[in-house]
XYZ file of C-alpha atoms in Angstrom:
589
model
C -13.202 52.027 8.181
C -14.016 48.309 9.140
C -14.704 47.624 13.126
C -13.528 44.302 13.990
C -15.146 42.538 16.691
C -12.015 41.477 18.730
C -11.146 37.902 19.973
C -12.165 38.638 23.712
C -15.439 39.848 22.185
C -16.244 36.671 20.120
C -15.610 34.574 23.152
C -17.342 36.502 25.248
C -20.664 35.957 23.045
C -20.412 32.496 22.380
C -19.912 31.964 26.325
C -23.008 34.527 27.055
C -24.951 32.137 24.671
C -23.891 29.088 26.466
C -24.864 30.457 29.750
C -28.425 31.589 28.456
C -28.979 27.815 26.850
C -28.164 26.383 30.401
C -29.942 28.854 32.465
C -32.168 30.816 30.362
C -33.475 32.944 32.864
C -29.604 34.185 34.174
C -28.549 36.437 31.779
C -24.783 35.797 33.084
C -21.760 38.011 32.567
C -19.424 35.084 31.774
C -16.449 37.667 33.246
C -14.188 36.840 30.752
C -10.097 37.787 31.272
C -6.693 37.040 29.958
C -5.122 33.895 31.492
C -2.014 32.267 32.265
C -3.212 28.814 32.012
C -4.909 29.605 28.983
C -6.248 32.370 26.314
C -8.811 33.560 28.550
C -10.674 32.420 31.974
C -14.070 32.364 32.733
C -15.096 33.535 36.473
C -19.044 34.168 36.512
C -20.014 30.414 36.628
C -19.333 30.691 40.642
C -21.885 34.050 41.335
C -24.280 32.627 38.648
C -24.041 29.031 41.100
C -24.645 30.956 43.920
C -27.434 32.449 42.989
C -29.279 29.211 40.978
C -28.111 27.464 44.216
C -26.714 24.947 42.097
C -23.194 22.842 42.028
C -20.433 25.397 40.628
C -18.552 22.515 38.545
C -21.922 20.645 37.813
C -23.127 23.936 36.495
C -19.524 24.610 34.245
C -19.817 21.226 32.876
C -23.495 22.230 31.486
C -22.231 25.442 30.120
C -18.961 23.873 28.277
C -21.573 21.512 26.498
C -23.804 24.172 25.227
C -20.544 25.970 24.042
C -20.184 26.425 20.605
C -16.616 25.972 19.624
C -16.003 25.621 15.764
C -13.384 28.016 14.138
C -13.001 30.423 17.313
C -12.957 27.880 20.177
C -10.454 24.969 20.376
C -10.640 23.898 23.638
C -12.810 24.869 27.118
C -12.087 23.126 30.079
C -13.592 23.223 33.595
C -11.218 24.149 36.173
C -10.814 24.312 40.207
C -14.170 25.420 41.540
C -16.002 26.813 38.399
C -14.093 28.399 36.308
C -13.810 27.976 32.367
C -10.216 27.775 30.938
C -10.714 28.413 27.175
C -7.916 28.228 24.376
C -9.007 29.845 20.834
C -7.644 28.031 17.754
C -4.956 29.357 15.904
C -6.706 30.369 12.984
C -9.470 32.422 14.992
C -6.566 34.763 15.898
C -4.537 34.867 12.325
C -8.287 35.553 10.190
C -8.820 38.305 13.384
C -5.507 40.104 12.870
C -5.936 39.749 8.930
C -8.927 41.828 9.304
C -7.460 44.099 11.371
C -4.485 44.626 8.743
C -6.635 44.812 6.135
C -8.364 48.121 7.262
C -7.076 50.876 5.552
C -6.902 53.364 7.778
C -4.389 54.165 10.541
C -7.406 52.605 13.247
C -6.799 48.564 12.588
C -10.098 47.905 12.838
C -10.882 49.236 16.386
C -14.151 50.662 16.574
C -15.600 54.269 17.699
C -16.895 54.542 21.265
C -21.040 53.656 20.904
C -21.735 56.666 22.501
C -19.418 59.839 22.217
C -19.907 62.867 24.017
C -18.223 66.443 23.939
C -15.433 66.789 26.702
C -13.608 70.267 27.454
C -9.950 69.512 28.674
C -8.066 71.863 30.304
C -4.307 71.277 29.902
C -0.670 73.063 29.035
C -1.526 76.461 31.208
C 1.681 78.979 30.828
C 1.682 82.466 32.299
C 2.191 85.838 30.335
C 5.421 87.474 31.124
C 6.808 84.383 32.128
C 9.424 81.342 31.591
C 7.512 78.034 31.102
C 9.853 75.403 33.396
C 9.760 72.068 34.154
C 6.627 72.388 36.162
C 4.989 73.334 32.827
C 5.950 69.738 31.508
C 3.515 67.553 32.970
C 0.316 69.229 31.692
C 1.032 69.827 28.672
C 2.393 66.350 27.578
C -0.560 64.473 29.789
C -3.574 66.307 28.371
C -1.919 66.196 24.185
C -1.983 62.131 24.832
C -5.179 62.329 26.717
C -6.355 64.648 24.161
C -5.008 62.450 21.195
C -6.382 58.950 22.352
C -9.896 60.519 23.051
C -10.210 61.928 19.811
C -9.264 58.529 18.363
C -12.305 56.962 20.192
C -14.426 59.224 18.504
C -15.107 61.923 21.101
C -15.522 65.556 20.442
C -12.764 67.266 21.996
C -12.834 70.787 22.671
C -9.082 71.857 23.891
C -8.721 75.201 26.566
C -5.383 76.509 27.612
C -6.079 78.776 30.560
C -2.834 80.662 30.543
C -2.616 83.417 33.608
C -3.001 86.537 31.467
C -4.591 88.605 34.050
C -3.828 90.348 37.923
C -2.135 93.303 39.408
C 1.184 92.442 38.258
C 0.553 93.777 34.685
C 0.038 97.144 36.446
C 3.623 97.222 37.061
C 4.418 95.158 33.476
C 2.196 97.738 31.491
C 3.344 101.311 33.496
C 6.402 99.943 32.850
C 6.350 99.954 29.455
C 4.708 103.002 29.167
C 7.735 104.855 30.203
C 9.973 102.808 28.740
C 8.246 102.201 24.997
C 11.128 100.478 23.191
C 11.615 97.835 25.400
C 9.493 94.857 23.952
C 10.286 96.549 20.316
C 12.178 93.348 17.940
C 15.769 93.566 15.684
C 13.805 92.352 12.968
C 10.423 91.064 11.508
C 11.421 87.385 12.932
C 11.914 87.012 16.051
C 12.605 83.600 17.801
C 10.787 82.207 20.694
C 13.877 82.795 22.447
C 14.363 86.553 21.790
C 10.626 86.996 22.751
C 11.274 85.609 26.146
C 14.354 87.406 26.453
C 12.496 90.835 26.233
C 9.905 89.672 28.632
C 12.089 88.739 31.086
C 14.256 91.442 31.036
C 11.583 93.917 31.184
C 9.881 92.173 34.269
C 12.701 92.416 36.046
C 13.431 95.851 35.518
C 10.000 96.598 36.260
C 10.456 94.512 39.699
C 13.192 96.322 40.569
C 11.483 99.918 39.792
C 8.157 98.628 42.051
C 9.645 97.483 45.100
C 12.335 100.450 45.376
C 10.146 103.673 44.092
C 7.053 104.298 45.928
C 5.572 107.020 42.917
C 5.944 104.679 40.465
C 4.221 101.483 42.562
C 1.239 104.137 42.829
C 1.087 104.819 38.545
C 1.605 100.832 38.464
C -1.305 100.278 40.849
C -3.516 103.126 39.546
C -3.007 101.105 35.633
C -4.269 98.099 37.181
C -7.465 99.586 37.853
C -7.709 101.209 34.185
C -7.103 97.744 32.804
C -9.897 96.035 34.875
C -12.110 99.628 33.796
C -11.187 98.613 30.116
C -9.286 101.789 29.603
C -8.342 100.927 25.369
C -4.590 102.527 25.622
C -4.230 100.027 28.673
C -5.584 97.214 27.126
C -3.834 97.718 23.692
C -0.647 97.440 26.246
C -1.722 94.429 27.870
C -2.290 93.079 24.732
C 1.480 93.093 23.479
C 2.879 91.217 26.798
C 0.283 88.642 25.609
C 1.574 88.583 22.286
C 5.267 88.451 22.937
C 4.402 85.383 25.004
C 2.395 83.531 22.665
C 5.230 83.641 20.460
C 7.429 81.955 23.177
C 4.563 79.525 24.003
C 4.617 78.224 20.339
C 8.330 77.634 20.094
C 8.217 75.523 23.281
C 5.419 73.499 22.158
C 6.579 73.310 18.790
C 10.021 71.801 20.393
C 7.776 69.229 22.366
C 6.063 68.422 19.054
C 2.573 69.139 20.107
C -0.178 71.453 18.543
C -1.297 74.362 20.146
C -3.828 76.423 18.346
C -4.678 80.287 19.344
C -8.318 79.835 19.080
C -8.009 77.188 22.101
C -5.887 79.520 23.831
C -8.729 81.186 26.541
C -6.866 82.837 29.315
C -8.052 84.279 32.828
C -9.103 87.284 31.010
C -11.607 85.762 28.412
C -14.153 85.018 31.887
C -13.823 89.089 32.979
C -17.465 89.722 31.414
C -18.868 87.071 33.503
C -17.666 87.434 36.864
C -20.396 89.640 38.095
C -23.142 87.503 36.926
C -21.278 84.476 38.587
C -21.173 86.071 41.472
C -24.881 87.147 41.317
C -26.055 83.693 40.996
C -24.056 82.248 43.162
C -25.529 84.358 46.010
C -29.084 84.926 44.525
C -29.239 80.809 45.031
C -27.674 80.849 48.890
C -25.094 78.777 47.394
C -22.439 81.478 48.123
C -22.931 83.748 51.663
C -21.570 86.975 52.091
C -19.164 86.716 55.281
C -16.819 89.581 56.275
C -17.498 91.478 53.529
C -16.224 88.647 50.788
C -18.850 86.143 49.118
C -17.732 82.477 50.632
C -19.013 78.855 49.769
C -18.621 76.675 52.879
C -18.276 72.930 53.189
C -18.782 70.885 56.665
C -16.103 68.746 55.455
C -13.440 71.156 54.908
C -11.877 72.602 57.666
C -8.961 74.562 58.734
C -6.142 73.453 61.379
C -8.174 75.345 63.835
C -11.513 73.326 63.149
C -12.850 76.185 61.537
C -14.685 75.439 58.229
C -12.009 76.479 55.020
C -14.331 78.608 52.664
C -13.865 79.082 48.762
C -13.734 82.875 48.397
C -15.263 84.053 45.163
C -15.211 87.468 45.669
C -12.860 89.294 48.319
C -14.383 91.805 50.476
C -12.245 94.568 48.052
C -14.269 93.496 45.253
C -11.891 91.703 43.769
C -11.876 88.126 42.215
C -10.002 85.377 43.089
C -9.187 82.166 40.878
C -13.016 80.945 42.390
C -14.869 82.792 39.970
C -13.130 83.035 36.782
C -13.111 79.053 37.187
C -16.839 78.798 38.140
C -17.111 81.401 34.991
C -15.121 78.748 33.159
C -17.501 76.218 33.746
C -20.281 78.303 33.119
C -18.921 79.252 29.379
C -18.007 74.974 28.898
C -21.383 73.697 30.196
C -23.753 76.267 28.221
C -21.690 78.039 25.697
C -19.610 74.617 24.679
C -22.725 72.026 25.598
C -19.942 69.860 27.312
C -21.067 66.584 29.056
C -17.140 66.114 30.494
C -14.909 69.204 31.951
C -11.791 67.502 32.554
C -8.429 69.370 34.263
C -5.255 68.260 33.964
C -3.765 70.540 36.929
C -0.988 69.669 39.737
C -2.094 67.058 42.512
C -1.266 70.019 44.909
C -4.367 72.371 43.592
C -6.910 69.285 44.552
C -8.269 70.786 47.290
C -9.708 74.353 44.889
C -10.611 72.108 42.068
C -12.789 70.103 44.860
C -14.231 73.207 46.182
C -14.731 74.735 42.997
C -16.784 71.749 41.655
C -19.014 70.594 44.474
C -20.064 74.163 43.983
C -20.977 74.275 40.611
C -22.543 71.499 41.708
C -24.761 72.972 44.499
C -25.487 75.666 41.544
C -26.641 73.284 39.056
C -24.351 73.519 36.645
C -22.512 70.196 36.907
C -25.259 67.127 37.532
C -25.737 63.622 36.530
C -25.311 64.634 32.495
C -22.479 67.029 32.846
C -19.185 65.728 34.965
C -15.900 67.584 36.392
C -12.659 65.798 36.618
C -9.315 67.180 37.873
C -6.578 64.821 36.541
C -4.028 65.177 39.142
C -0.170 64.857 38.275
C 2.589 64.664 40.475
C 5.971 66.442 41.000
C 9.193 65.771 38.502
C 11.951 64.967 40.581
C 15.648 65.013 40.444
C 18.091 62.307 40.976
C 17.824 62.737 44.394
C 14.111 62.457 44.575
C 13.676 65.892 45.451
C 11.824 68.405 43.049
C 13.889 69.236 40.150
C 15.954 72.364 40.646
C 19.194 73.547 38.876
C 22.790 73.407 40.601
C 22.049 76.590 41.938
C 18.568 76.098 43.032
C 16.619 77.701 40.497
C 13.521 76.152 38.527
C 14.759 74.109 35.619
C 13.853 76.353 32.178
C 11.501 73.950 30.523
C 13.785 74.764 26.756
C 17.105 73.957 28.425
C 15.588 70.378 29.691
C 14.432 69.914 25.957
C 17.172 70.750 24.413
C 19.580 68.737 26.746
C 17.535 65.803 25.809
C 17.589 66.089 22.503
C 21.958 66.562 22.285
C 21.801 63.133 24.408
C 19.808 61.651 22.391
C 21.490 62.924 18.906
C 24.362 61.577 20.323
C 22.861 58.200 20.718
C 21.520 57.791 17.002
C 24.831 58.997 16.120
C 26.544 56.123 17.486
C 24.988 53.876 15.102
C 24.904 56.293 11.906
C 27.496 54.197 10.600
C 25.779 50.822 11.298
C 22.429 51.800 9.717
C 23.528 54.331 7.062
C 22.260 57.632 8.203
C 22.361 60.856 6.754
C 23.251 64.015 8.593
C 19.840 64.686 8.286
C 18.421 61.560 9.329
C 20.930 61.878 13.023
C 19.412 65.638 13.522
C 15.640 64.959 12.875
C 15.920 61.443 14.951
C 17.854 62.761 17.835
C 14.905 65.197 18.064
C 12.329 62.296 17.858
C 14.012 60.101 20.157
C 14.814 63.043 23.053
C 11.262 64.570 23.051
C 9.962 60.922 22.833
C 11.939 59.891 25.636
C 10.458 63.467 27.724
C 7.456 62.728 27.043
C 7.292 58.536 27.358
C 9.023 59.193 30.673
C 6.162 61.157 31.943
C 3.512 59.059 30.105
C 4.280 55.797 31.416
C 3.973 56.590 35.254
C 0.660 56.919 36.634
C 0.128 60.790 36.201
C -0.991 60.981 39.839
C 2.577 59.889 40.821
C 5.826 61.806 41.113
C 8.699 60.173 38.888
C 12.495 61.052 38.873
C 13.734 63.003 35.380
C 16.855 60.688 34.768
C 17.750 61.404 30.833
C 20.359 57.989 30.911
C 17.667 56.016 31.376
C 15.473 57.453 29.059
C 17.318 57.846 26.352
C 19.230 53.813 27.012
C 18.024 51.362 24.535
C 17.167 48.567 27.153
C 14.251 49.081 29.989
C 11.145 50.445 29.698
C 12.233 53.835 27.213
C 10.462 55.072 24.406
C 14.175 54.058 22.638
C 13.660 50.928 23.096
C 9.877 51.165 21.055
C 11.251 53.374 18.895
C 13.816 50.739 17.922
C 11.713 47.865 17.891
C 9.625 49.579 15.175
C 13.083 50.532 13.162
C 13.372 46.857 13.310
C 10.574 45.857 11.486
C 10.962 48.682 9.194
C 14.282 47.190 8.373
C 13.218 43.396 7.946
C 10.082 44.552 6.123
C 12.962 46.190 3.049
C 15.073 43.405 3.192
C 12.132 41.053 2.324
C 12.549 41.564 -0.828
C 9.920 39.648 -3.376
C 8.184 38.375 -0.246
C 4.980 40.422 0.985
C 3.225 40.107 4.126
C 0.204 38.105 3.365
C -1.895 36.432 6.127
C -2.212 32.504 6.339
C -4.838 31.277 8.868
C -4.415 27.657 7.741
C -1.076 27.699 9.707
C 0.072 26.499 13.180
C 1.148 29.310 15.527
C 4.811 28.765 17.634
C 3.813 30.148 21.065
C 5.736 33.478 20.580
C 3.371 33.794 17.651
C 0.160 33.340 19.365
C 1.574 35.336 22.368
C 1.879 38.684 19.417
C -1.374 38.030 18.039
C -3.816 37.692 21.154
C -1.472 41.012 22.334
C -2.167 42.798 19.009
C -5.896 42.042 19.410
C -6.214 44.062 22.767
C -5.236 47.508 21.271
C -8.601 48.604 20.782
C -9.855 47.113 24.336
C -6.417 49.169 25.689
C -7.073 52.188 24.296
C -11.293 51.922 25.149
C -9.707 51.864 28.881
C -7.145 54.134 28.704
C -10.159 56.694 27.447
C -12.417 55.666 29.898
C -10.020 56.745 32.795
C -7.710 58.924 31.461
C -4.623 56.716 32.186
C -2.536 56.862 29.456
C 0.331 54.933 31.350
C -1.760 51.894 30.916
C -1.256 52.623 26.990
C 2.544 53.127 27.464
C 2.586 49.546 29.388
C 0.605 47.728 26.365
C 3.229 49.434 23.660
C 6.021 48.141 26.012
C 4.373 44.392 26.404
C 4.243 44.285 22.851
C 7.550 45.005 22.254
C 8.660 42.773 24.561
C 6.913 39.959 23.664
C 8.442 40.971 19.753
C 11.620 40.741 20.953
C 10.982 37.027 21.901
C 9.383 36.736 18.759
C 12.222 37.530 17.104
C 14.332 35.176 19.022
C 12.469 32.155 18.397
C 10.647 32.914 15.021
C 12.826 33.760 12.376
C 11.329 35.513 9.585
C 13.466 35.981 6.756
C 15.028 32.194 6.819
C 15.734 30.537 3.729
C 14.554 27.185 5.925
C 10.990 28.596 6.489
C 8.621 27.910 3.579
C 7.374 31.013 1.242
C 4.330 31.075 3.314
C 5.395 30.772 7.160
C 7.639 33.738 5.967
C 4.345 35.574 4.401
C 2.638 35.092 7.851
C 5.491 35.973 9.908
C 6.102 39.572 7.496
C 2.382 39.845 8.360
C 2.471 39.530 11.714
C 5.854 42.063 12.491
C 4.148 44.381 9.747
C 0.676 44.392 11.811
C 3.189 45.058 14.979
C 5.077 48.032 13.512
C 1.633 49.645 12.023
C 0.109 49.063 15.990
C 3.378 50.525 17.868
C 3.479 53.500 15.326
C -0.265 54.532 16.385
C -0.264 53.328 19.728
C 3.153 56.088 20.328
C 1.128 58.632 17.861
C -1.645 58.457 20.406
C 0.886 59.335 23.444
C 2.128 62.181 20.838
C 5.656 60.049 19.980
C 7.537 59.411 16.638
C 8.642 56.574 15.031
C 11.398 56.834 12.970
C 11.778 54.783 10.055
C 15.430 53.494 10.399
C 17.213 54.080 13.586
């Protein structure tokens, strides 16, 4: 792999330099950005004035003349109070990109983090026993992209999927099936993800109906929840199937939304039991937890009730039972010491802030999380109807999570199918597209709000061709694909000794801020700001493509060389940049 020192980088440096030469003592951040009035702006002339109580535009006249330009800057003007306006010559950003398209590998020259670190994220957290739904979507599709773009920095990413395999209702899931052992038995050796869930729910809700209408057998159901927290092997074994009949359903749904899930990352409520105890233990042997009414409590003077009364976090309940406190605190435990994280980051539902607070300020107070070793809850909002309300079915149920999938992928078969004839596809090619362009659209409809926010589920507009859809990136990149096989003998080769149109320069100074994107997308875990980049570039390709043509026989053989290059370097940057949000690019569309 070759790192390439991008464009905002090299000015940067050459500013820096200027700024030492005029005031050798400053050691200036030029504050360097993306400009309207130019390639870039310059803003810390006025702080660095301030501070050398000197003339602001005096002072950015010294710096431009200590600037050296030669093949990177073409032109750095002084403008309004202090700032530097500075315009990069055309070949700086054609010999940039040429670098970047002549890496080899799928990273186009963007660089690993300097220093990676281990993070532990916590994402895509079904229940046993039960259907995943809509609510399920968020997670799941958030932490894969977040996962995906932090492993492309060059972090060491350790993925947990705490599914709920654990709590008194498998007293009543396991008696059940005890006196009823056929009922989770399969028609043959494969059985669909489908089929699985099918069992499960059928058996839950016969085993519902039993508990809340037969008293004897709600005493056997709560008597087996006791043997299966005692470790009672028959029990267990029991226990054990529900989980397995559920992991097969868990992979079909992911495997629909395109995203690996592995079973060794799959660490449920249960895999914390052995540690409870000794959570508990030093919780209260450090004062950090108090024993109050018979439970152990953490208090916090800034939480309180509606009364005014402080809100505790209950680890243990005064039953001696365990809540969702300590097999979390136990989860951090295991990820701090076991895992030697430096990040724990959660991608749970906005509406669980206030426990993941709680539950971090005190592994905090115990020493577990400090300065070295962070907590993050990366909160996500609701999916919403039409009507802005949260998504429900006609009849007010919870939207199945497999029927949204597969609705989106008919629409969007039905889409690609319109233009089968146009582009030449093969039954094949409509089936395998319409399921890249429906789960793309899912997922690139959730990825491009900010997770924090709630966003309506409207399939027309994410499977339409025009707006902000992952159609619409999806086609662009078909495009290129296209232009790129009807090129015939000509091959994309880079020419730096050419003049840029505008829409040219506009692509290439966009195609050199995928690595800076992506470095700030990691940083905060925002992969909507990735999704905005993709769109921007796409955009400003379709303008491209208006006034630059490629293929014309009017252009000479090496305007059209440059111009290949510069859609090619597009298509290979869109196809990684949706690969890191967890999206396909099909090749014709």
């Amino acid at each position: 792999m070759t790192s390439v020192t991008s464009l905002t980088d090299l000015v940067h440096q050459r500013l820096a330099n200027a700024l030492s030469a005029t005031l050798p003592e400053a050691g200036a951040d030029p504050l360097l950005r993306r400009s309207d009035r130019a390639d870039f702006q310059a803003n810390g002339i006025l702080a660095l004035a301030k501070k050398a109580k000197a003339n602001p535009r005096e002072l950015a006249t010294q710096v431009v003349a200590n600037v050296v330009s030669g093949e990177v800057i073409r032109e750095i003007e002084v403008s309004g109070p202090g700032f530097l306006n500075v315009t990069i010559t055309d070949g700086a950003i054609t010999r940039n990109l040429a670098a970047r398209y002549a890496d080899d590998t799928a990273r186009l020259g963007v660089p690993h983090t300097a220093q990676p670190g281990t993070t532990v994220i916590d994402y895509a957290q079904p229940n046993v026993a039960k259907e995943m739904h809509v609510g399920h979507l968020r997670s799941a599709v958030i932490g894969d992209a977040v996962v995906r773009i932090l492993e492309f920095t060059g972090e060491a990413v350790v993925r947990r999927h705490h599914i709920g395999d654990w709590g008194t209702q498998f007293g009543m899931l396991i008696q059940y099936l005890d006196e009823h052992p056929h009922e989770l038995d399969h028609k043959d050796a494969e059985v669909s993800g489908e089929e699985a869930m099918s069992n499960l729910d059928r058996l839950y809700k016969a085993a519902r109906r039993l508990f809340d209408s037969d008293e004897e057998f709600k005493t056997r159901a709560r008597r087996r929840v006791v043997d299966l927290q005692a470790g009672d092997p028959d029990t267990l074994a029991a226990w054990q199937k529900f989980v397995d009949e559920s992991k097969i359903y868990f992979f079909s749904v992911f495997e629909k939304l395109d995203m690996e899930i592995r079973d060794e990352d799959i660490v449920g409520e249960s895999g914390y039991n052995d540690m409870l105890h000794e959570t508990c233990r030093l919780l209260e042997e450090s004062g950090v937890a108090v024993r109050s009414e018979g439970a152990l409590c953490v208090f916090f003077d800034d939480i309180k009730g509606p009364d005014g009364n402080p809100v505790p976090l209950i680890v243990q309940k005064s039953d001696g039972g365990f809540g969702y406190a300590a097999t979390d605190l136990s989860a951090i435990r295991d990820r701090v010491f076991q895992l030697k994280a430096d990040t724990l980051l959660y991608v749970v539902d906005a509406r669980q802030s206030l426990h993941f607070r709680m539950v971090f300020e005190t592994a905090r107070r115990a020493g577990w999380l400090n300065v070295d070793v962070k907590a993050h809850q990366l909160a996500f909002g609701t999916v919403l109807g039409k009507d802005g309300k949260p998504f429900k079915t006609r009849e007010g149920e919870t939207v199945r999570l497999v029927d949204l999938l597969d609705e989106a992928v008919d629409r969007a078969t039905a889409v690609v199918g319109e233009k089968r004839e146009k582009v030449g596809l093969t039954d094949e090619e409509v089936v395998e597209n319409g399921r890249y362009v429906g789960i793309g659209a899912v997922k690139y409809a959730d990825l491009s709000t900010s997770a924090v926010r709630d966003y309506k589920f409207d399939l027309d507009q994410m499977v339409s061709l025009n707006g902000d859809t992952s159609v619409y990136l999806q086609y662009a990149y078909a495009r290129i694909r296209s232009i790129l096989r009807r090129a015939g003998d000509a091959r994309p080769a880079a020419h730096p000794e050419l003049a840029l149109a505008p829409a040219e320069r506009a692509l290439g100074l966009h195609l050199d801020r995928f690595g800076e994107t992506v470095a700030e997308v990691a940083a905060a875990y925002e992969p909507h700001k990735l999704a905005a980049y993709l769109y921007q570039l796409a955009s400003l390709l379709t303008t491209f493509y208006d006034q630059c043509h490629v293929l014309s026989p009017d252009n000479a053989p090496e305007v059209v060389e440059n111009r290949l290059f510069l859609v090619d370097l597009t298509a290979r940057t869109l196809h990684q940049g949706m690969a890191l949000l967890g999206i396909r690019t099909p090749e014709r569309l």
